[in-house]
JSON list of C-alpha atoms and ligand atoms in Angstrom, two decimals:
[
{"chain": "A", "resi": 1, "resn": "MET", "atom": "CA", "xyz": [-6.26, -5.33, -13.27]},
{"chain": "A", "resi": 2, "resn": "LYS", "atom": "CA", "xyz": [-6.18, -2.48, -10.99]},
{"chain": "A", "resi": 3, "resn": "ILE", "atom": "CA", "xyz": [-4.50, -1.52, -7.74]},
{"chain": "A", "resi": 4, "resn": "ILE", "atom": "CA", "xyz": [-6.49, -0.15, -5.10]},
{"chain": "A", "resi": 5, "resn": "CYS", "atom": "CA", "xyz": [-4.94, 1.75, -2.33]},
{"chain": "A", "resi": 6, "resn": "VAL", "atom": "CA", "xyz": [-6.07, 2.72, 1.31]},
{"chain": "A", "resi": 7, "resn": "GLY", "atom": "CA", "xyz": [-4.81, 6.04, 2.75]},
{"chain": "A", "resi": 8, "resn": "ARG", "atom": "CA", "xyz": [-4.61, 6.97, 6.42]},
{"chain": "A", "resi": 9, "resn": "ASN", "atom": "CA", "xyz": [-5.31, 3.70, 7.88]},
{"chain": "A", "resi": 10, "resn": "TYR", "atom": "CA", "xyz": [-2.69, 3.70, 10.81]},
{"chain": "A", "resi": 11, "resn": "LYS", "atom": "CA", "xyz": [-3.37, 6.34, 13.52]},
{"chain": "A", "resi": 12, "resn": "ASP", "atom": "CA", "xyz": [0.40, 7.09, 13.95]},
{"chain": "A", "resi": 13, "resn": "HIS", "atom": "CA", "xyz": [0.74, 7.51, 10.36]},
{"chain": "A", "resi": 14, "resn": "VAL", "atom": "CA", "xyz": [-2.27, 10.04, 10.08]},
{"chain": "A", "resi": 15, "resn": "LYS", "atom": "CA", "xyz": [-0.61, 11.96, 12.95]},
{"chain": "A", "resi": 16, "resn": "GLU", "atom": "CA", "xyz": [2.89, 12.21, 11.31]},
{"chain": "A", "resi": 17, "resn": "LEU", "atom": "CA", "xyz": [1.28, 13.82, 8.31]},
{"chain": "A", "resi": 18, "resn": "ASN", "atom": "CA", "xyz": [-1.09, 16.07, 10.25]},
{"chain": "A", "resi": 19, "resn": "ASN", "atom": "CA", "xyz": [-4.20, 14.52, 8.68]},
{"chain": "A", "resi": 20, "resn": "ALA", "atom": "CA", "xyz": [-7.56, 13.89, 10.38]},
{"chain": "A", "resi": 21, "resn": "ILE", "atom": "CA", "xyz": [-8.45, 10.29, 11.66]},
{"chain": "A", "resi": 22, "resn": "PRO", "atom": "CA", "xyz": [-10.92, 9.15, 8.81]},
{"chain": "A", "resi": 23, "resn": "ASP", "atom": "CA", "xyz": [-14.34, 7.92, 9.67]},
{"chain": "A", "resi": 24, "resn": "GLU", "atom": "CA", "xyz": [-14.54, 6.09, 6.38]},
{"chain": "A", "resi": 25, "resn": "PRO", "atom": "CA", "xyz": [-11.64, 4.59, 4.49]},
{"chain": "A", "resi": 26, "resn": "VAL", "atom": "CA", "xyz": [-9.75, 6.89, 2.18]},
{"chain": "A", "resi": 27, "resn": "ILE", "atom": "CA", "xyz": [-9.50, 5.12, -1.07]},
{"chain": "A", "resi": 28, "resn": "PHE", "atom": "CA", "xyz": [-7.48, 5.97, -4.36]},
{"chain": "A", "resi": 29, "resn": "MET", "atom": "CA", "xyz": [-6.19, 3.80, -7.30]},
{"chain": "A", "resi": 30, "resn": "LYS", "atom": "CA", "xyz": [-3.20, 3.18, -9.34]},
{"chain": "A", "resi": 31, "resn": "PRO", "atom": "CA", "xyz": [-3.32, 1.94, -12.91]},
{"chain": "A", "resi": 32, "resn": "LYS", "atom": "CA", "xyz": [-1.73, -1.15, -14.13]},
{"chain": "A", "resi": 33, "resn": "SER", "atom": "CA", "xyz": [1.20, 0.83, -15.44]},
{"chain": "A", "resi": 34, "resn": "ALA", "atom": "CA", "xyz": [2.02, 1.82, -11.92]},
{"chain": "A", "resi": 35, "resn": "LEU", "atom": "CA", "xyz": [3.00, -1.87, -11.26]},
{"chain": "A", "resi": 36, "resn": "LEU", "atom": "CA", "xyz": [6.81, -2.20, -11.06]},
{"chain": "A", "resi": 37, "resn": "GLN", "atom": "CA", "xyz": [7.68, -5.37, -12.94]},
{"chain": "A", "resi": 38, "resn": "SER", "atom": "CA", "xyz": [10.19, -7.66, -11.22]},
{"chain": "A", "resi": 39, "resn": "HIS", "atom": "CA", "xyz": [13.72, -7.19, -12.46]},
{"chain": "A", "resi": 40, "resn": "THR", "atom": "CA", "xyz": [12.95, -3.69, -13.68]},
{"chain": "A", "resi": 41, "resn": "PRO", "atom": "CA", "xyz": [14.85, -0.91, -12.02]},
{"chain": "A", "resi": 42, "resn": "PHE", "atom": "CA", "xyz": [13.02, 1.77, -10.15]},
{"chain": "A", "resi": 43, "resn": "TYR", "atom": "CA", "xyz": [14.31, 5.17, -11.48]},
{"chain": "A", "resi": 44, "resn": "TYR", "atom": "CA", "xyz": [13.83, 8.34, -9.36]},
{"chain": "A", "resi": 45, "resn": "PRO", "atom": "CA", "xyz": [11.16, 10.25, -11.13]},
{"chain": "A", "resi": 46, "resn": "GLU", "atom": "CA", "xyz": [12.09, 13.55, -12.46]},
{"chain": "A", "resi": 47, "resn": "PHE", "atom": "CA", "xyz": [9.02, 15.61, -11.45]},
{"chain": "A", "resi": 48, "resn": "THR", "atom": "CA", "xyz": [9.82, 15.29, -7.70]},
{"chain": "A", "resi": 49, "resn": "ASN", "atom": "CA", "xyz": [12.52, 16.34, -5.25]},
{"chain": "A", "resi": 50, "resn": "GLU", "atom": "CA", "xyz": [10.86, 14.54, -2.23]},
{"chain": "A", "resi": 51, "resn": "LEU", "atom": "CA", "xyz": [10.21, 10.83, -3.10]},
{"chain": "A", "resi": 52, "resn": "HIS", "atom": "CA", "xyz": [8.72, 8.97, -0.08]},
{"chain": "A", "resi": 53, "resn": "TYR", "atom": "CA", "xyz": [8.54, 5.24, 0.56]},
{"chain": "A", "resi": 54, "resn": "GLU", "atom": "CA", "xyz": [5.20, 3.89, 2.09]},
{"chain": "A", "resi": 55, "resn": "CYS", "atom": "CA", "xyz": [5.46, 0.20, 3.09]},
{"chain": "A", "resi": 56, "resn": "GLU", "atom": "CA", "xyz": [2.23, -1.50, 3.17]},
{"chain": "A", "resi": 57, "resn": "LEU", "atom": "CA", "xyz": [0.50, -4.97, 3.24]},
{"chain": "A", "resi": 58, "resn": "VAL", "atom": "CA", "xyz": [-0.92, -5.79, -0.22]},
{"chain": "A", "resi": 59, "resn": "LEU", "atom": "CA", "xyz": [-3.74, -8.39, -0.79]},
{"chain": "A", "resi": 60, "resn": "ARG", "atom": "CA", "xyz": [-4.36, -10.31, -4.02]},
{"chain": "A", "resi": 61, "resn": "VAL", "atom": "CA", "xyz": [-7.89, -10.57, -5.12]},
{"chain": "A", "resi": 62, "resn": "CYS", "atom": "CA", "xyz": [-8.87, -14.09, -6.17]},
{"chain": "A", "resi": 63, "resn": "LYS", "atom": "CA", "xyz": [-12.69, -13.75, -6.69]},
{"chain": "A", "resi": 64, "resn": "ASN", "atom": "CA", "xyz": [-14.92, -11.30, -8.58]},
{"chain": "A", "resi": 65, "resn": "GLY", "atom": "CA", "xyz": [-17.35, -9.50, -6.35]},
{"chain": "A", "resi": 66, "resn": "LYS", "atom": "CA", "xyz": [-19.40, -6.23, -5.64]},
{"chain": "A", "resi": 67, "resn": "TYR", "atom": "CA", "xyz": [-21.19, -5.40, -2.33]},
{"chain": "A", "resi": 68, "resn": "ILE", "atom": "CA", "xyz": [-19.13, -7.74, -0.49]},
{"chain": "A", "resi": 69, "resn": "GLN", "atom": "CA", "xyz": [-20.14, -7.99, 3.34]},
{"chain": "A", "resi": 70, "resn": "GLU", "atom": "CA", "xyz": [-17.25, -7.90, 5.89]},
{"chain": "A", "resi": 71, "resn": "LYS", "atom": "CA", "xyz": [-18.12, -11.38, 7.09]},
{"chain": "A", "resi": 72, "resn": "HIS", "atom": "CA", "xyz": [-17.61, -12.83, 3.59]},
{"chain": "A", "resi": 73, "resn": "ALA", "atom": "CA", "xyz": [-14.62, -10.81, 2.71]},
{"chain": "A", "resi": 74, "resn": "SER", "atom": "CA", "xyz": [-11.87, -13.26, 3.45]},
{"chain": "A", "resi": 75, "resn": "ASN", "atom": "CA", "xyz": [-13.23, -15.25, 0.58]},
{"chain": "A", "resi": 76, "resn": "TYR", "atom": "CA", "xyz": [-12.07, -12.73, -1.94]},
{"chain": "A", "resi": 77, "resn": "TYR", "atom": "CA", "xyz": [-8.29, -12.62, -1.25]},
{"chain": "A", "resi": 78, "resn": "ASP", "atom": "CA", "xyz": [-6.09, -15.66, -1.15]},
{"chain": "A", "resi": 79, "resn": "ALA", "atom": "CA", "xyz": [-2.47, -14.17, -0.78]},
{"chain": "A", "resi": 80, "resn": "VAL", "atom": "CA", "xyz": [-0.64, -11.36, 1.07]},
{"chain": "A", "resi": 81, "resn": "THR", "atom": "CA", "xyz": [2.63, -9.61, 0.70]},
{"chain": "A", "resi": 82, "resn": "VAL", "atom": "CA", "xyz": [4.30, -6.24, 1.26]},
{"chain": "A", "resi": 83, "resn": "GLY", "atom": "CA", "xyz": [4.85, -3.65, -1.20]},
{"chain": "A", "resi": 84, "resn": "ILE", "atom": "CA", "xyz": [5.82, 0.03, -1.57]},
{"chain": "A", "resi": 85, "resn": "ASP", "atom": "CA", "xyz": [3.36, 2.94, -2.49]},
{"chain": "A", "resi": 86, "resn": "PHE", "atom": "CA", "xyz": [5.91, 5.37, -3.82]},
{"chain": "A", "resi": 87, "resn": "THR", "atom": "CA", "xyz": [4.76, 8.90, -3.30]},
{"chain": "A", "resi": 88, "resn": "ALA", "atom": "CA", "xyz": [6.05, 12.24, -4.67]},
{"chain": "A", "resi": 89, "resn": "ARG", "atom": "CA", "xyz": [5.30, 13.87, -1.44]},
{"chain": "A", "resi": 90, "resn": "ASP", "atom": "CA", "xyz": [6.02, 17.63, -2.59]},
{"chain": "A", "resi": 91, "resn": "LEU", "atom": "CA", "xyz": [3.57, 17.18, -5.42]},
{"chain": "A", "resi": 92, "resn": "GLN", "atom": "CA", "xyz": [1.05, 15.35, -3.20]},
{"chain": "A", "resi": 93, "resn": "ASP", "atom": "CA", "xyz": [1.26, 18.48, -0.83]},
{"chain": "A", "resi": 94, "resn": "ASP", "atom": "CA", "xyz": [0.86, 20.73, -3.46]},
{"chain": "A", "resi": 95, "resn": "LEU", "atom": "CA", "xyz": [-2.21, 18.92, -4.94]},
{"chain": "A", "resi": 96, "resn": "LYS", "atom": "CA", "xyz": [-3.80, 18.50, -1.54]},
{"chain": "A", "resi": 97, "resn": "ALA", "atom": "CA", "xyz": [-3.40, 22.13, -0.83]},
{"chain": "A", "resi": 98, "resn": "LYS", "atom": "CA", "xyz": [-5.27, 22.99, -4.05]},
{"chain": "A", "resi": 99, "resn": "GLY", "atom": "CA", "xyz": [-7.89, 20.29, -3.41]},
{"chain": "A", "resi": 100, "resn": "LEU", "atom": "CA", "xyz": [-6.82, 18.45, -6.52]},
{"chain": "A", "resi": 101, "resn": "PRO", "atom": "CA", "xyz": [-6.58, 14.67, -7.11]},
{"chain": "A", "resi": 102, "resn": "TRP", "atom": "CA", "xyz": [-3.54, 12.78, -6.07]},
{"chain": "A", "resi": 103, "resn": "GLU", "atom": "CA", "xyz": [-2.90, 10.55, -9.20]},
{"chain": "A", "resi": 104, "resn": "LYS", "atom": "CA", "xyz": [0.13, 12.50, -10.29]},
{"chain": "A", "resi": 105, "resn": "ALA", "atom": "CA", "xyz": [1.84, 12.01, -6.99]},
{"chain": "A", "resi": 106, "resn": "LYS", "atom": "CA", "xyz": [0.76, 8.45, -6.27]},
{"chain": "A", "resi": 107, "resn": "ALA", "atom": "CA", "xyz": [-0.10, 6.68, -9.68]},
{"chain": "A", "resi": 108, "resn": "PHE", "atom": "CA", "xyz": [2.87, 7.32, -11.74]},
{"chain": "A", "resi": 109, "resn": "ASP", "atom": "CA", "xyz": [4.65, 4.59, -13.71]},
{"chain": "A", "resi": 110, "resn": "ASN", "atom": "CA", "xyz": [6.36, 2.02, -11.43]},
{"chain": "A", "resi": 111, "resn": "SER", "atom": "CA", "xyz": [5.12, 3.60, -8.32]},
{"chain": "A", "resi": 112, "resn": "ALA", "atom": "CA", "xyz": [3.86, 0.37, -6.92]},
{"chain": "A", "resi": 113, "resn": "VAL", "atom": "CA", "xyz": [6.27, -2.23, -5.83]},
{"chain": "A", "resi": 114, "resn": "VAL", "atom": "CA", "xyz": [4.69, -5.57, -4.89]},
{"chain": "A", "resi": 115, "resn": "GLY", "atom": "CA", "xyz": [6.59, -8.49, -3.30]},
{"chain": "A", "resi": 116, "resn": "LYS", "atom": "CA", "xyz": [6.52, -12.19, -3.61]},
{"chain": "A", "resi": 117, "resn": "PHE", "atom": "CA", "xyz": [2.87, -13.34, -2.53]},
{"chain": "A", "resi": 118, "resn": "ILE", "atom": "CA", "xyz": [2.52, -15.74, 0.37]},
{"chain": "A", "resi": 119, "resn": "PRO", "atom": "CA", "xyz": [-0.38, -17.86, -0.24]},
{"chain": "A", "resi": 120, "resn": "LEU", "atom": "CA", "xyz": [-3.15, -17.70, 2.78]},
{"chain": "A", "resi": 121, "resn": "ALA", "atom": "CA", "xyz": [-3.61, -21.02, 4.37]},
{"chain": "A", "resi": 122, "resn": "PRO", "atom": "CA", "xyz": [-7.08, -21.59, 5.83]},
{"chain": "A", "resi": 123, "resn": "GLY", "atom": "CA", "xyz": [-7.30, -20.29, 9.30]},
{"chain": "A", "resi": 124, "resn": "PHE", "atom": "CA", "xyz": [-4.42, -17.83, 8.78]},
{"chain": "A", "resi": 125, "resn": "ASN", "atom": "CA", "xyz": [-4.68, -15.04, 11.34]},
{"chain": "A", "resi": 126, "resn": "LYS", "atom": "CA", "xyz": [-5.05, -11.92, 9.22]},
{"chain": "A", "resi": 127, "resn": "LYS", "atom": "CA", "xyz": [-5.35, -9.86, 12.40]},
{"chain": "A", "resi": 128, "resn": "ASN", "atom": "CA", "xyz": [-1.74, -10.39, 13.30]},
{"chain": "A", "resi": 129, "resn": "ILE", "atom": "CA", "xyz": [0.37, -9.90, 10.31]},
{"chain": "A", "resi": 130, "resn": "GLN", "atom": "CA", "xyz": [3.67, -8.40, 11.33]},
{"chain": "A", "resi": 131, "resn": "PHE", "atom": "CA", "xyz": [5.63, -6.53, 8.64]},
{"chain": "A", "resi": 132, "resn": "HIS", "atom": "CA", "xyz": [8.66, -4.33, 8.38]},
{"chain": "A", "resi": 133, "resn": "LEU", "atom": "CA", "xyz": [10.68, -2.27, 5.87]},
{"chain": "A", "resi": 134, "resn": "LEU", "atom": "CA", "xyz": [14.43, -1.91, 5.90]},
{"chain": "A", "resi": 135, "resn": "LYS", "atom": "CA", "xyz": [16.05, 1.28, 4.20]},
{"chain": "A", "resi": 136, "resn": "ASN", "atom": "CA", "xyz": [19.76, 0.47, 3.69]},
{"chain": "A", "resi": 137, "resn": "ASN", "atom": "CA", "xyz": [19.43, -2.44, 6.13]},
{"chain": "A", "resi": 138, "resn": "GLU", "atom": "CA", "xyz": [17.96, -0.05, 8.90]},
{"chain": "A", "resi": 139, "resn": "LYS", "atom": "CA", "xyz": [14.56, -0.69, 10.03]},
{"chain": "A", "resi": 140, "resn": "VAL", "atom": "CA", "xyz": [12.42, 2.38, 9.24]},
{"chain": "A", "resi": 141, "resn": "GLN", "atom": "CA", "xyz": [8.76, 1.09, 9.38]},
{"chain": "A", "resi": 142, "resn": "GLU", "atom": "CA", "xyz": [7.18, -1.70, 11.47]},
{"chain": "A", "resi": 143, "resn": "ALA", "atom": "CA", "xyz": [3.65, -2.51, 12.12]},
{"chain": "A", "resi": 144, "resn": "ASN", "atom": "CA", "xyz": [1.07, -5.07, 12.48]},
{"chain": "A", "resi": 145, "resn": "SER", "atom": "CA", "xyz": [-2.27, -5.53, 10.69]},
{"chain": "A", "resi": 146, "resn": "ALA", "atom": "CA", "xyz": [-3.97, -5.43, 14.13]},
{"chain": "A", "resi": 147, "resn": "ASP", "atom": "CA", "xyz": [-3.09, -1.74, 14.31]},
{"chain": "A", "resi": 148, "resn": "MET", "atom": "CA", "xyz": [-5.16, -0.75, 11.18]},
{"chain": "A", "resi": 149, "resn": "ILE", "atom": "CA", "xyz": [-7.92, 1.65, 11.75]},
{"chain": "A", "resi": 150, "resn": "PHE", "atom": "CA", "xyz": [-10.13, -0.23, 9.09]},
{"chain": "A", "resi": 151, "resn": "SER", "atom": "CA", "xyz": [-9.53, -3.93, 9.14]},
{"chain": "A", "resi": 152, "resn": "ILE", "atom": "CA", "xyz": [-8.74, -5.81, 5.97]},
{"chain": "A", "resi": 153, "resn": "ASP", "atom": "CA", "xyz": [-12.27, -7.16, 5.82]},
{"chain": "A", "resi": 154, "resn": "LYS", "atom": "CA", "xyz": [-13.83, -3.80, 6.47]},
{"chain": "A", "resi": 155, "resn": "VAL", "atom": "CA", "xyz": [-11.74, -2.23, 3.84]},
{"chain": "A", "resi": 156, "resn": "ILE", "atom": "CA", "xyz": [-13.02, -4.69, 1.31]},
{"chain": "A", "resi": 157, "resn": "GLU", "atom": "CA", "xyz": [-16.63, -4.17, 2.17]},
{"chain": "A", "resi": 158, "resn": "ASN", "atom": "CA", "xyz": [-16.15, -0.44, 1.65]},
{"chain": "A", "resi": 159, "resn": "ILE", "atom": "CA", "xyz": [-14.08, -0.73, -1.49]},
{"chain": "A", "resi": 160, "resn": "SER", "atom": "CA", "xyz": [-16.66, -3.00, -3.01]},
{"chain": "A", "resi": 161, "resn": "LYS", "atom": "CA", "xyz": [-19.49, -0.72, -2.53]},
{"chain": "A", "resi": 162, "resn": "TYR", "atom": "CA", "xyz": [-18.01, 1.50, -5.12]},
{"chain": "A", "resi": 163, "resn": "PHE", "atom": "CA", "xyz": [-15.71, -0.69, -7.34]},
{"chain": "A", "resi": 164, "resn": "SER", "atom": "CA", "xyz": [-16.06, -4.25, -8.43]},
{"chain": "A", "resi": 165, "resn": "LEU", "atom": "CA", "xyz": [-13.28, -6.37, -7.34]},
{"chain": "A", "resi": 166, "resn": "ASN", "atom": "CA", "xyz": [-11.83, -8.59, -10.10]},
{"chain": "A", "resi": 167, "resn": "ILE", "atom": "CA", "xyz": [-9.51, -11.57, -9.85]},
{"chain": "A", "resi": 168, "resn": "GLY", "atom": "CA", "xyz": [-5.94, -10.23, -10.02]},
{"chain": "A", "resi": 169, "resn": "ASP", "atom": "CA", "xyz": [-6.69, -6.81, -8.49]},
{"chain": "A", "resi": 170, "resn": "LEU", "atom": "CA", "xyz": [-4.27, -5.71, -5.69]},
{"chain": "A", "resi": 171, "resn": "ILE", "atom": "CA", "xyz": [-5.14, -3.86, -2.61]},
{"chain": "A", "resi": 172, "resn": "PHE", "atom": "CA", "xyz": [-2.66, -1.77, -0.77]},
{"chain": "A", "resi": 173, "resn": "THR", "atom": "CA", "xyz": [-4.06, -1.44, 2.81]},
{"chain": "A", "resi": 174, "resn": "GLY", "atom": "CA", "xyz": [-2.20, 1.62, 4.07]},
{"chain": "A", "resi": 175, "resn": "THR", "atom": "CA", "xyz": [1.05, 2.50, 5.58]},
{"chain": "A", "resi": 176, "resn": "PRO", "atom": "CA", "xyz": [2.11, 2.84, 9.27]},
{"chain": "A", "resi": 177, "resn": "ALA", "atom": "CA", "xyz": [4.19, 5.71, 10.73]},
{"chain": "A", "resi": 178, "resn": "GLY", "atom": "CA", "xyz": [7.86, 6.09, 9.69]},
{"chain": "A", "resi": 179, "resn": "VAL", "atom": "CA", "xyz": [7.40, 7.17, 6.03]},
{"chain": "A", "resi": 180, "resn": "GLY", "atom": "CA", "xyz": [10.37, 9.22, 4.72]},
{"chain": "A", "resi": 181, "resn": "GLU", "atom": "CA", "xyz": [12.42, 10.20, 1.86]},
{"chain": "A", "resi": 182, "resn": "CYS", "atom": "CA", "xyz": [14.49, 8.01, -0.35]},
{"chain": "A", "resi": 183, "resn": "VAL", "atom": "CA", "xyz": [17.29, 9.13, -2.54]},
{"chain": "A", "resi": 184, "resn": "VAL", "atom": "CA", "xyz": [19.15, 7.51, -5.56]},
{"chain": "A", "resi": 185, "resn": "GLY", "atom": "CA", "xyz": [21.22, 4.49, -4.23]},
{"chain": "A", "resi": 186, "resn": "ASP", "atom": "CA", "xyz": [18.74, 3.63, -1.41]},
{"chain": "A", "resi": 187, "resn": "VAL", "atom": "CA", "xyz": [17.89, 0.00, -1.13]},
{"chain": "A", "resi": 188, "resn": "MET", "atom": "CA", "xyz": [14.43, -0.88, 0.46]},
{"chain": "A", "resi": 189, "resn": "GLU", "atom": "CA", "xyz": [13.53, -4.55, 1.51]},
{"chain": "A", "resi": 190, "resn": "GLY", "atom": "CA", "xyz": [10.13, -5.49, 2.68]},
{"chain": "A", "resi": 191, "resn": "PHE", "atom": "CA", "xyz": [9.46, -8.40, 5.16]},
{"chain": "A", "resi": 192, "resn": "ILE", "atom": "CA", "xyz": [6.42, -10.25, 6.61]},
{"chain": "A", "resi": 193, "resn": "ASP", "atom": "CA", "xyz": [7.78, -11.65, 9.83]},
{"chain": "A", "resi": 194, "resn": "LYS", "atom": "CA", "xyz": [11.34, -12.70, 9.00]},
{"chain": "A", "resi": 195, "resn": "GLN", "atom": "CA", "xyz": [10.69, -13.36, 5.31]},
{"chain": "A", "resi": 196, "resn": "SER", "atom": "CA", "xyz": [12.07, -11.09, 2.82]},
{"chain": "A", "resi": 197, "resn": "LEU", "atom": "CA", "xyz": [9.67, -10.57, 0.07]},
{"chain": "A", "resi": 198, "resn": "PHE", "atom": "CA", "xyz": [11.07, -7.79, -2.11]},
{"chain": "A", "resi": 199, "resn": "THR", "atom": "CA", "xyz": [14.18, -5.68, -2.58]},
{"chain": "A", "resi": 200, "resn": "VAL", "atom": "CA", "xyz": [14.22, -2.48, -4.61]},
{"chain": "A", "resi": 201, "resn": "GLU", "atom": "CA", "xyz": [17.00, -0.03, -5.41]},
{"chain": "A", "resi": 202, "resn": "VAL", "atom": "CA", "xyz": [16.27, 3.57, -6.35]},
{"chain": "A", "resi": 203, "resn": "LYS", "atom": "CA", "xyz": [18.49, 4.20, -9.55]},
{"chain": "B", "resi": 1, "resn": "ZN", "atom": "ZN1", "xyz": [-0.12, 4.54, 0.69]}
]
C-alpha cells in the first residue's frame, strides 16, 4: 500500500505559501510507515520546530489501474474521509530552497493521519464534499472539494500516468488555506459535514 499526495491543489493555500499555481498536479508520496495507526499517539517529531497540520480529503482506492481516464476515474475509489498531512514546515522550506526532495519533511513516520472512511454511495456528489478541521475546538480550515484546482478525477488520471494504483492505496487530495503550527497538547479533529472522522492529539 502507498499514500499518494497532491500538493498545491487549492488556490488560497498556494497563495498563503507564496507558491505558483501549478499547471499540472504536484504529486509526492508517503510510505506505508507514515500511516498513523489508530489508537497510536502522535509524538511531536524531534527534527522540527515548526510542525504544521494540513487537513485534506482522502480517497481509498478500490480497484487496480494504470492510465485511468478522467471519465472512468470514479470507478477506482469507493470511500472518502479526511486526514492530516503533517509537515515539518521548517525542514520543507529548507529542502525547497536547496531544490531537494521533500520526503524528510512530509513522509516521516506517522505523518499521515487518516480518519474513518465513509463509503461512497452510487450517485454521491464528489464535487460537493464539505470538510473542516478543528484545532482545540476552533475551526482553522474549511473547504469544499469544488474548490480544488484539479478535481478528484483529474488527479487520478494524472497520478495513474506515472504510478499504478492498487487496491488499498490512499490519495491525499491537497490542503486548503489555513495551515498552521501545532504544538504539544493540541487536539485536532477532522470532519466531513458534521461527521467527526478523526481526533488526534499531539503528544
Ligand atoms: Zn498536503
